[in-house]
Amino acid sequence: MDVNQQLETFINTERKIFNSLNTKIDWDSERWDVEDWLFHRGKDKYLVFNAALRISGKIPNSLNLPKKGQLPHPYIDFVKALVVYFRRTKGIGYMALRNCVIECRRLYIILYNRKERSPAQLTRWHFEETILLLKAIGYKNLFDAATCLKTIADLIDLKKFTPSPIDFNHGIKSGNRYYHYDSIKSTDINERTGNDKLPSFEALKAYAVCTNNPIDDNEEILLRTIDLLIAMGLRGNEVTFIPYDCWTEEPLMDKKGKKVRDLHGNLLVNVGIRYYAEKQFQPRIHWLANQDIPLAKRAVNRLKVLTAEAREVLLWQEANPCKIWKYDKQELISDVQMKTFLGFNRIIYLQGYLRRHGVTPVKTDKSYFEYRSEKSRDVFYSKIYRAGDVEDFLLSIKPDSINLKSEDGHIVLKTSEILPLRFQGSFRFKRKANTFKVFVESIPLQKINGALGSIPGAESIFERRNLTEADGSKIKMTSHQPRHWRNTLYELAGMSNVQQALAMGRQNLTQNKSYQHTTTKEKTKLHQDFLGFDSVKDKVTFLRDGVRNKSILGEITETYHHLKAKHGLETADTFLNTHGLAIHLTPFGGCTHDFSQSPCKKHLQCWNGCGHLHRTNAPGETERIKEQLRSSESILKKMKSDSTKPYGQDVWVKDLEMKIKNLKKALKLNPSSTPIQLFPDGKEITKPISKRRNSSV
């Protein structure tokens, strides 16, 4: 089978699979509306297969851009088949597929200049020329584009669509620190990795000033939405689609299934906020820490109040999909009345706006007029319009309702059910006019980033109050920085990777590392604590405290807390004093398992005749052995006096008797500067090198 047949078979197969899906998309269409096929957020929901591509930079003189029109056959069918194949085999989402189509359109620019139209004519040169084009126009996401082109080239090689393999590779390095490697020698232990992804201290202080002093209701809507972003640490698009009935409280239950109350008899509850995860699209609850509840509660309650008017308008429009307002089509309405809905300061501006869009008045009303200016004193009279004419125009420019849909096309969340809403134009803080109170939208992520100062040209909440960084520069935050900041706090607080992933709504534990921006010193603090003790007694005290407060995990910790609950603190501490010294100590922390021996055949009971146990002349060693002997004798006495004779008691008695015998033997030895082996006949767990048959890791 030649390359053209291979290509034709691939296209026909993917086309057949695509047509079997319920996408409501015509394969031959130049623009695919993926609303009923791919999960997406926002207004952008199209895959465009047009040859013309907007390029912002200056292209080389040797290249000509294709004219407007769909990509030629068979190239357009190849691109469409590529989209279907990547979707069903790799499961990638809308944005990744959209980027893939864009790279194919860029690749076609090179084909077009050589008067080629088949993917079978592609060579490594075409891909390299596309990279050179992107470099020439100063494309900022060069690494991402090159990686996408490599994926396309690899598929072409896999399916053998070209006579010779393309074998395309690029040497472009990412500007993202995630792909960089720094040796430990070249790393400053006090340098925080990924510091550019965290908000500065000044930025957080400045935001506290802003959020507690909103300028007006419109800005407060924006601030309360950002409050939720900070309190929850979610992705930006997840916060903009938080449902109206998001607040949830569940009573705290004990192990017996009973509700827990505090000392005053009040029920203790877990507080959370419902949201929809951007990845995997699953309804979830983000459970709030106690310190986050006041901030989140204020945000939710205020957003419900501030968006009440907009929600009422939207609910009426959803119930009347072909209407904008309650006016009848034939009813007459003056421009003075319309100023309330369309937010124009003066009727002269409103009249000009309607005239430019082809809406003509029915008659003039001379009972109301305005002067052009104080100097000219020219008079402009009020105009009367037919409500239907204005409504038809408004319907033609009405933004699409952004209903949140699942991948099967089911509407999960209507626009009116979203908590953060706004009237169109309400965030134009420099120009407060033209707030269209007939159009209601969810809050775009771009508006949040603009308010935080990360979009050039947009006035931020900090600039509005003349707040700057410590060096006087502009404060710039992104909507994703609070997520990195919160995850870093979780890491510094000692939360496990599983706990961090659950708190951040993350399914892949390996992604935690990208959000943990700790210094080398902070990462190794626990290790340094273990190595920084002045004596063995300090280490033992540290380990016992860790067992008591559950910062050290394992069987000894579980047994200690079980005894404490069943038999009281005295019995539990006696157990800990007896067995607490058997915890294996490594530079990496206290652990109830000896991982270096994997596992320890003595089960960490060194006094049961372990050949590795030595007496030394370390200060306090004799006193600790005497204390261990007293504890063991006390426990043995209690066990022998127990009339219930529990199952397995004889085994524990025998073990304690052996331990007491060995402890007494240790006390009789008088160690010098040279350590003395306590049990020369004891079995060695780790053999010395001279006795090994072969090496081991």
XYZ file of C-alpha atoms in Angstrom:
697
model
C 0.000 0.000 0.000
C 1.543 3.357 -1.075
C 1.521 6.509 1.039
C -1.554 7.980 -0.662
C -3.559 4.838 0.034
C -2.349 4.845 3.643
C -3.483 8.439 3.985
C -6.855 7.793 2.344
C -7.514 4.789 4.601
C -6.659 6.843 7.692
C -8.975 9.687 6.664
C -11.871 7.378 5.775
C -11.533 5.453 9.050
C -11.534 8.574 11.220
C -14.354 10.129 9.210
C -16.489 7.035 9.673
C -15.834 7.056 13.435
C -16.587 10.778 13.637
C -19.888 10.462 11.754
C -20.968 7.706 14.150
C -20.703 10.154 17.061
C -23.569 12.429 18.034
C -21.630 15.672 17.466
C -24.144 17.535 15.259
C -21.146 18.620 13.140
C -20.887 18.318 9.372
C -17.506 16.812 8.469
C -17.220 19.010 5.381
C -17.813 22.225 7.305
C -15.000 24.785 7.372
C -15.701 25.577 11.042
C -16.664 22.937 13.605
C -18.862 24.015 16.496
C -17.737 21.539 19.185
C -20.275 22.602 21.821
C -22.036 19.210 21.740
C -18.835 17.192 21.318
C -15.976 18.564 23.442
C -16.138 19.970 26.924
C -15.142 23.636 26.935
C -15.469 26.787 28.994
C -16.074 30.298 27.734
C -17.211 31.555 24.349
C -14.468 29.946 22.260
C -15.958 26.678 20.969
C -14.828 26.395 17.344
C -12.180 24.452 15.414
C -11.399 26.487 12.289
C -9.994 24.840 9.147
C -9.369 28.036 7.192
C -6.150 28.569 5.262
C -5.868 32.228 6.292
C -4.176 32.638 9.653
C -3.735 35.829 11.600
C -0.069 36.503 12.330
C 0.761 39.428 14.593
C 4.468 39.743 13.782
C 6.199 40.641 10.551
C 6.649 37.618 8.292
C 9.769 37.131 6.115
C 9.599 38.712 2.671
C 10.127 35.328 1.031
C 6.783 34.002 2.338
C 3.264 34.735 1.127
C 0.242 34.098 3.330
C -2.623 31.996 1.911
C -5.829 33.800 0.987
C -9.001 33.402 2.989
C -10.798 30.122 2.325
C -10.834 26.582 3.610
C -7.728 24.420 3.528
C -7.400 22.449 0.272
C -8.132 18.756 -0.122
C -6.746 16.335 0.955
C -4.897 18.444 3.556
C -8.092 19.639 5.259
C -9.378 16.078 5.615
C -6.020 15.020 7.054
C -6.207 17.767 9.716
C -9.768 16.780 10.637
C -8.809 13.100 10.830
C -5.851 14.111 13.014
C -8.232 15.862 15.429
C -10.519 12.819 15.691
C -7.583 10.419 16.087
C -5.910 12.446 18.864
C -9.239 12.847 20.639
C -10.111 9.149 20.722
C -6.601 7.752 21.311
C -5.078 10.358 23.645
C -8.275 11.791 25.149
C -6.974 15.350 24.851
C -9.404 18.230 25.297
C -10.628 21.156 23.261
C -7.739 23.585 23.791
C -5.075 21.001 22.892
C -6.980 20.036 19.730
C -7.445 23.701 18.847
C -3.693 24.270 19.168
C -3.052 21.209 16.996
C -5.270 22.659 14.240
C -3.462 26.005 14.465
C -0.068 24.299 14.054
C -1.401 22.415 11.006
C -2.557 25.730 9.519
C 0.895 27.229 10.139
C 2.443 24.193 8.498
C 0.231 24.785 5.470
C 1.789 28.241 4.974
C 5.027 26.469 4.025
C 3.156 24.022 1.776
C 1.294 26.900 0.112
C 4.502 28.700 -0.824
C 5.690 25.553 -2.610
C 2.272 25.052 -4.245
C 1.764 21.777 -2.361
C -1.465 20.571 -0.793
C -0.987 16.967 0.353
C 0.393 15.846 3.736
C 2.267 13.135 1.815
C 4.530 15.932 0.507
C 5.623 16.981 3.996
C 9.289 16.649 4.895
C 11.449 17.593 7.839
C 12.239 20.830 5.978
C 8.580 21.932 6.172
C 8.562 21.541 9.950
C 11.876 23.321 10.382
C 10.695 26.200 8.179
C 7.566 26.507 10.334
C 9.784 26.879 13.402
C 11.860 29.533 11.610
C 8.634 31.397 10.741
C 7.542 31.385 14.387
C 10.972 32.648 15.459
C 10.825 35.408 12.849
C 7.485 36.748 14.108
C 8.632 36.517 17.728
C 6.081 33.914 18.792
C 6.287 33.675 22.580
C 5.034 30.087 23.059
C 7.659 28.630 20.747
C 8.365 25.552 22.861
C 4.688 24.566 22.993
C 4.288 25.037 19.234
C 7.436 23.008 18.488
C 6.284 20.204 20.794
C 2.908 20.097 19.034
C 4.615 19.971 15.612
C 6.748 17.077 16.806
C 3.617 15.188 17.885
C 2.143 15.675 14.399
C 5.402 14.580 12.731
C 5.623 11.476 14.940
C 2.106 10.427 13.957
C 2.911 10.874 10.259
C 5.971 8.646 10.722
C 3.955 6.102 12.706
C 1.284 5.827 10.009
C 3.842 6.077 7.138
C 2.039 8.861 5.280
C 5.259 10.099 3.619
C 7.717 8.230 1.350
C 10.542 8.845 3.843
C 10.315 9.329 7.611
C 10.184 12.963 8.712
C 12.133 12.267 11.908
C 11.589 15.813 13.177
C 13.263 16.990 16.388
C 13.663 20.453 17.785
C 16.269 21.798 20.145
C 14.088 24.520 21.644
C 14.244 24.794 25.406
C 11.259 25.788 27.472
C 11.297 28.985 29.467
C 9.353 27.162 32.172
C 11.433 26.197 35.211
C 9.600 22.862 35.258
C 11.846 21.643 32.434
C 15.078 22.959 33.935
C 17.574 21.010 36.013
C 19.866 22.632 38.544
C 22.449 20.571 40.393
C 22.347 20.672 44.166
C 25.809 22.267 44.193
C 24.611 25.283 42.228
C 21.455 25.744 44.308
C 21.176 28.320 47.068
C 19.533 26.535 50.019
C 17.602 29.727 50.835
C 16.362 30.261 47.270
C 12.691 29.422 46.752
C 12.093 27.407 43.578
C 9.497 28.875 41.251
C 9.365 32.108 43.193
C 7.933 33.840 40.118
C 4.813 31.694 40.464
C 4.051 32.984 43.960
C 2.499 36.344 44.845
C 4.829 38.717 46.667
C 4.271 39.698 50.281
C 3.503 43.263 49.167
C 0.933 41.970 46.663
C -0.924 40.025 49.361
C -0.905 43.017 51.711
C -2.138 45.252 48.902
C -4.919 42.830 48.042
C -6.049 42.823 51.682
C -6.418 46.612 51.460
C -8.402 46.347 48.215
C -10.773 43.565 49.227
C -11.748 45.280 52.470
C -12.367 48.637 50.774
C -14.250 48.111 47.472
C -14.841 51.285 45.463
C -18.297 50.294 44.212
C -20.593 47.280 43.822
C -19.146 46.303 40.445
C -15.614 46.155 41.797
C -16.836 44.246 44.834
C -18.255 41.510 42.565
C -14.764 41.118 41.121
C -13.098 41.224 44.540
C -15.425 38.642 46.083
C -14.756 36.289 43.167
C -11.002 36.676 43.744
C -11.631 36.069 47.472
C -12.951 32.621 46.576
C -9.931 32.061 44.346
C -7.629 32.752 47.297
C -9.694 30.923 49.930
C -10.039 27.760 47.859
C -6.870 27.724 45.747
C -8.793 26.504 42.701
C -8.084 27.036 39.031
C -9.411 30.324 37.682
C -12.085 28.799 35.434
C -13.344 26.662 38.312
C -14.009 29.742 40.439
C -15.838 31.592 37.639
C -18.246 28.644 37.363
C -19.012 28.106 41.054
C -22.750 27.322 41.364
C -25.166 29.622 43.206
C -26.066 26.960 45.809
C -22.399 26.176 46.485
C -22.315 26.473 50.285
C -22.545 23.142 52.084
C -22.242 22.126 55.719
C -22.098 18.592 57.099
C -22.124 17.685 60.812
C -18.930 16.191 62.165
C -19.479 12.530 63.124
C -17.513 10.377 65.568
C -16.528 6.749 64.988
C -19.881 5.569 66.322
C -21.806 7.699 63.843
C -22.948 10.265 66.395
C -22.813 14.020 65.847
C -19.967 15.773 67.656
C -20.677 18.835 69.825
C -18.387 21.353 71.474
C -18.281 22.217 75.187
C -21.239 24.578 74.746
C -23.382 21.925 73.099
C -23.109 23.399 69.612
C -22.815 21.019 66.670
C -19.407 20.894 64.977
C -19.659 20.991 61.187
C -17.416 20.613 58.169
C -17.862 23.567 55.794
C -17.269 23.279 52.069
C -17.997 24.860 48.687
C -19.319 22.890 45.727
C -17.625 23.401 42.367
C -16.979 21.664 39.048
C -13.427 20.514 38.373
C -11.965 21.850 35.144
C -10.108 18.596 34.519
C -12.145 15.390 34.228
C -15.256 17.570 34.755
C -16.475 16.176 38.063
C -18.669 17.821 40.719
C -16.607 18.166 43.889
C -16.605 19.825 47.287
C -13.673 21.875 48.523
C -13.659 21.548 52.318
C -12.506 24.756 53.948
C -10.010 25.132 56.759
C -11.324 27.052 59.765
C -9.263 30.137 58.939
C -10.679 30.248 55.382
C -14.358 30.051 56.355
C -14.929 33.773 57.202
C -13.373 34.970 53.923
C -15.282 32.430 51.824
C -18.569 32.971 53.641
C -18.413 36.739 53.156
C -17.644 36.234 49.460
C -20.552 33.836 48.863
C -23.103 35.896 50.798
C -22.099 39.193 49.192
C -22.078 37.731 45.673
C -25.639 36.516 46.159
C -26.693 40.050 47.111
C -24.630 41.900 44.499
C -25.745 39.694 41.587
C -29.454 39.563 42.520
C -30.513 42.144 39.904
C -28.485 40.548 37.102
C -29.743 37.065 38.050
C -33.351 38.236 37.944
C -32.860 39.634 34.425
C -31.170 36.450 33.245
C -33.818 34.139 34.710
C -36.525 36.080 32.862
C -34.556 35.909 29.599
C -33.969 32.166 29.973
C -37.717 31.715 30.435
C -38.303 33.938 27.367
C -35.474 33.010 24.974
C -36.584 35.336 22.120
C -36.982 38.391 24.327
C -34.640 40.978 25.844
C -37.098 42.870 28.033
C -40.753 42.901 29.007
C -41.780 45.576 26.485
C -44.169 44.484 23.741
C -42.816 44.574 20.165
C -45.184 47.377 19.103
C -44.797 49.403 22.261
C -43.131 52.796 21.935
C -40.183 53.595 24.141
C -38.138 56.788 24.467
C -34.376 57.041 24.534
C -34.694 58.536 28.023
C -36.201 55.243 29.223
C -33.558 53.195 27.395
C -30.731 55.024 29.132
C -31.592 52.951 32.212
C -30.956 49.684 30.342
C -28.070 50.628 28.072
C -26.109 52.842 30.434
C -25.522 55.886 28.246
C -24.872 59.166 30.048
C -26.667 61.297 27.467
C -29.414 60.716 24.890
C -27.188 62.197 22.170
C -24.757 59.307 22.622
C -27.557 56.742 22.663
C -29.136 58.187 19.507
C -25.806 58.024 17.689
C -25.252 54.417 18.789
C -28.668 53.280 17.545
C -28.302 55.249 14.282
C -24.956 53.569 13.504
C -26.635 50.173 13.872
C -29.582 50.956 11.651
C -32.243 51.542 14.320
C -34.374 54.548 13.316
C -36.765 56.475 15.576
C -40.509 56.617 15.001
C -40.911 60.237 16.015
C -39.379 63.087 17.999
C -40.440 64.012 21.528
C -39.825 67.726 22.176
C -40.851 67.486 25.831
C -37.268 66.529 26.696
C -34.045 67.876 25.173
C -30.325 68.217 25.811
C -27.766 70.821 24.774
C -24.812 69.673 22.704
C -22.555 71.632 25.038
C -22.641 74.681 27.244
C -20.888 76.717 24.552
C -22.850 75.797 21.420
C -26.252 75.499 23.124
C -27.484 73.390 20.163
C -30.625 71.486 21.185
C -31.135 67.710 20.746
C -34.659 66.466 21.348
C -35.616 63.052 22.691
C -36.523 60.312 20.184
C -39.243 57.697 20.351
C -38.457 54.156 19.113
C -40.473 51.019 18.508
C -39.438 48.547 21.211
C -39.368 45.659 18.701
C -36.843 47.434 16.456
C -34.461 47.992 19.358
C -35.018 44.487 20.693
C -34.236 42.863 17.314
C -30.954 44.763 17.188
C -30.067 43.795 20.776
C -30.864 40.138 20.078
C -28.438 40.212 17.147
C -25.547 41.265 19.426
C -26.589 39.339 22.521
C -23.693 37.175 23.802
C -24.215 33.435 23.874
C -25.341 31.958 27.164
C -22.458 29.957 28.583
C -24.172 26.842 29.821
C -21.750 24.401 31.386
C -22.106 21.071 29.588
C -20.706 17.632 30.243
C -18.954 15.707 27.491
C -22.205 13.952 26.548
C -23.836 17.340 25.898
C -25.954 17.379 29.059
C -26.410 20.866 30.563
C -25.041 20.699 34.093
C -25.094 24.388 34.986
C -27.069 27.190 33.368
C -25.679 30.713 33.325
C -28.310 31.849 35.826
C -27.127 29.131 38.225
C -23.561 30.502 38.334
C -22.701 32.495 41.465
C -20.365 35.203 40.029
C -22.395 37.172 37.433
C -22.162 40.693 36.035
C -23.875 43.037 33.595
C -21.949 43.484 30.354
C -19.638 46.487 30.654
C -19.815 46.625 34.446
C -16.018 46.336 34.874
C -15.162 49.403 32.760
C -13.822 51.335 35.704
C -12.236 54.158 33.707
C -15.483 54.692 31.763
C -18.514 53.827 33.865
C -20.999 54.431 31.031
C -22.371 51.744 28.707
C -23.220 49.119 31.280
C -25.790 47.099 29.341
C -28.296 45.939 31.926
C -29.971 43.714 29.324
C -26.935 41.435 28.882
C -25.776 39.242 31.784
C -22.541 37.230 31.633
C -20.372 35.086 33.824
C -17.073 36.689 34.819
C -14.356 36.011 32.223
C -10.983 34.866 33.536
C -9.426 37.730 31.579
C -11.218 40.248 33.820
C -9.766 38.609 36.941
C -6.237 38.677 35.529
C -6.757 42.275 34.435
C -7.866 43.255 37.934
C -4.767 41.572 39.377
C -2.465 43.499 37.037
C -1.245 40.719 34.736
C -2.832 42.057 31.506
C -1.120 45.071 29.877
C -3.376 48.061 29.378
C -5.991 47.000 31.932
C -6.214 49.118 35.080
C -5.700 46.866 38.083
C -7.268 47.177 41.521
C -3.780 48.073 42.805
C -3.216 50.886 40.315
C -6.607 52.324 41.247
C -5.277 52.799 44.792
C -1.638 53.631 43.942
C -0.361 50.424 45.588
C 2.990 49.086 44.378
C 5.673 46.517 45.114
C 8.386 47.327 47.647
C 10.633 48.686 44.867
C 7.854 50.883 43.468
C 7.125 48.648 40.462
C 3.658 47.609 39.329
C 2.014 44.768 41.262
C 1.344 41.854 38.910
C -0.506 38.741 40.045
C -2.130 36.001 37.999
C -5.243 33.987 38.762
C -3.080 30.859 39.142
C -0.634 32.258 41.702
C -2.998 31.794 44.692
C -3.142 28.084 43.792
C 0.670 27.798 43.882
C 0.772 29.848 47.092
C -1.789 27.683 48.904
C -0.160 24.427 47.823
C 3.195 25.705 49.065
C 1.637 26.491 52.453
C 0.249 22.944 52.583
C 3.729 21.564 51.913
C 5.334 23.726 54.604
C 2.625 22.650 57.054
C 3.620 19.021 56.559
C 0.550 17.768 54.698
C 1.068 14.503 52.836
C 0.959 14.367 49.043
C -2.412 12.616 49.181
C -3.861 15.320 51.444
C -2.486 18.052 49.188
C -3.967 16.468 46.071
C -7.377 16.112 47.729
C -7.330 19.697 48.994
C -6.361 21.061 45.567
C -8.813 18.908 43.594
C -5.953 17.125 41.864
C -6.033 13.527 40.616
C -2.362 13.067 39.705
C -0.132 13.096 42.801
C 2.997 13.706 40.722
C 1.709 17.198 39.868
C 2.061 18.281 43.512
C 5.776 18.848 43.019
C 5.136 21.600 40.458
C 3.189 23.564 43.079
C 5.531 23.069 46.061
C 7.827 26.085 45.975
C 9.949 25.466 49.046
C 13.611 26.228 49.594
C 16.190 23.473 49.912
C 16.583 24.477 53.558
C 12.841 24.091 54.191
C 12.730 20.745 52.390
C 15.556 19.348 54.523
C 14.506 20.960 57.806
C 13.181 17.707 59.246
C 16.377 15.901 58.218
C 18.466 18.608 59.852
C 16.390 18.361 63.034
C 17.285 14.677 63.324
C 20.952 15.326 62.761
C 21.061 18.374 65.019
C 20.422 16.696 68.388
C 23.125 17.087 71.022
C 22.559 13.656 72.525
C 20.756 10.364 72.058
C 18.401 11.411 74.849
C 17.264 14.404 72.759
C 16.589 12.101 69.819
C 14.588 9.682 71.933
C 12.576 12.563 73.408
C 11.899 13.892 69.922
C 10.740 10.482 68.697
C 8.497 9.886 71.700
C 6.909 13.311 71.242
C 6.354 12.407 67.596
C 4.544 9.222 68.608
C 2.408 11.135 71.108
C 1.331 13.847 68.624
C 1.115 11.423 65.644
C 3.714 13.249 63.565
C 5.543 9.889 63.387
C 3.419 7.157 61.834
C 3.584 3.399 62.280
C 2.535 0.455 64.401
C 4.087 1.781 67.611
C 2.141 5.045 67.234
C -1.102 3.158 66.565
C -0.520 0.830 69.541
C 0.325 3.744 71.832
C -2.902 5.619 71.033
C -4.953 2.425 71.218
C -3.623 1.719 74.731
C -4.185 5.339 75.706
C -7.840 5.152 74.653
C -8.477 1.732 76.234
C -6.291 1.657 79.357
C -5.282 5.230 80.043
C -2.229 7.449 79.686
C -0.084 5.656 82.280
C -0.282 2.283 80.515
C 0.382 3.889 77.135
C 3.459 5.758 78.410
C 4.782 2.585 80.042
C 4.512 0.860 76.663
C 6.279 3.772 74.981
C 9.110 3.807 77.543
C 9.583 0.076 76.944
C 9.466 0.043 73.166
C 10.169 3.666 72.231
C 13.940 3.143 72.110
C 13.499 0.509 69.423
C 12.472 3.047 66.809
C 14.982 2.974 64.001
C 16.638 6.364 63.605
C 17.786 7.474 60.152
C 18.895 10.859 58.787
C 15.511 10.993 57.110
C 13.342 10.885 60.215
C 12.017 8.601 62.926
C 10.334 5.480 61.583
C 8.856 2.340 63.107
C 10.283 0.264 60.266
C 13.934 -0.291 59.438
C 13.793 0.261 55.711
C 17.534 -0.269 55.317
C 17.063 -3.944 56.306
C 13.688 -4.321 54.617
C 12.397 -5.714 56.918
C 14.156 -6.145 60.252
C 13.895 -9.802 61.254
C 14.049 -8.783 64.905
C 11.055 -6.521 64.351
C 13.183 -3.718 65.846
C 13.386 -5.472 69.224
C 17.140 -5.003 69.623
C 17.189 -6.487 73.130
C 16.096 -9.887 71.797
C 19.671 -10.869 71.093
C 20.496 -8.770 68.025
C 24.091 -9.218 66.961
C 24.325 -5.546 65.931
C 23.629 -4.111 69.392
C 26.639 -2.607 71.162
C 27.313 -0.981 74.529
C 29.203 2.275 74.271
C 30.409 4.837 76.733
C 27.893 7.410 75.561
C 26.620 9.629 78.415
C 23.292 8.517 79.843
C 23.372 5.071 78.225
C 23.538 3.162 81.547
C 20.693 5.244 83.016
C 18.499 4.481 79.987
C 19.169 0.753 80.287
C 18.217 0.866 83.979
C 15.012 2.742 83.082
C 14.229 0.182 80.396
C 14.832 -2.634 82.907
C 12.479 -1.065 85.480
C 9.727 -0.602 82.862
C 10.069 -4.170 81.618
C 9.986 -5.643 85.144
C 6.908 -3.548 85.953
C 5.063 -4.762 82.868
C 6.074 -8.381 83.541
C 4.693 -8.126 87.065
C 1.374 -6.754 85.797
C 1.060 -9.456 83.155
C 1.726 -12.279 85.618
C -0.823 -10.871 88.078
C -3.526 -10.666 85.372
C -6.054 -13.380 86.299
C -7.849 -13.220 82.912
C -4.924 -14.931 81.152
C -5.560 -13.349 77.719
C -4.650 -15.270 74.587
C -0.937 -14.958 73.759
C 0.067 -13.846 77.256
C 2.646 -16.599 77.571
C 4.419 -15.380 74.432
C 4.667 -11.812 75.793
C 5.848 -13.103 79.200
C 8.562 -15.187 77.582
C 9.643 -12.205 75.457
C 9.849 -9.882 78.465
C 11.787 -12.424 80.516
C 14.353 -12.704 77.682
C 14.541 -8.909 77.395
C 15.076 -8.476 81.173
C 17.834 -11.111 81.106
C 19.615 -9.315 78.269
C 19.234 -5.893 79.968
C 20.829 -7.228 83.153
C 23.644 -8.683 81.073
C 24.210 -5.278 79.474
C 24.434 -3.573 82.879
C 27.200 -5.947 84.008
C 29.417 -4.862 81.120
C 31.756 -1.935 81.682
C 32.230 -0.243 78.279
C 35.430 1.610 77.526
C 36.312 3.799 74.563
C 35.807 0.732 72.359
C 32.174 -0.422 71.843
C 31.376 -3.897 73.246
C 29.142 -6.272 71.338
C 26.350 -7.396 73.655
C 25.377 -10.601 71.886
C 28.367 -12.077 70.066
C 26.323 -15.183 69.281
C 23.389 -13.175 68.022
C 22.387 -13.456 64.385
C 23.690 -10.619 62.221
C 21.027 -9.070 60.056
C 23.553 -7.259 57.846
C 26.602 -9.289 57.019
C 30.004 -7.614 56.911
C 31.631 -7.288 53.476
C 34.105 -10.091 54.262
C 31.262 -12.581 54.749
C 29.189 -11.609 51.693
C 29.036 -13.944 48.730
C 28.138 -11.150 46.381
C 27.321 -7.491 46.542
C 23.897 -6.213 47.378
C 22.213 -2.856 47.140
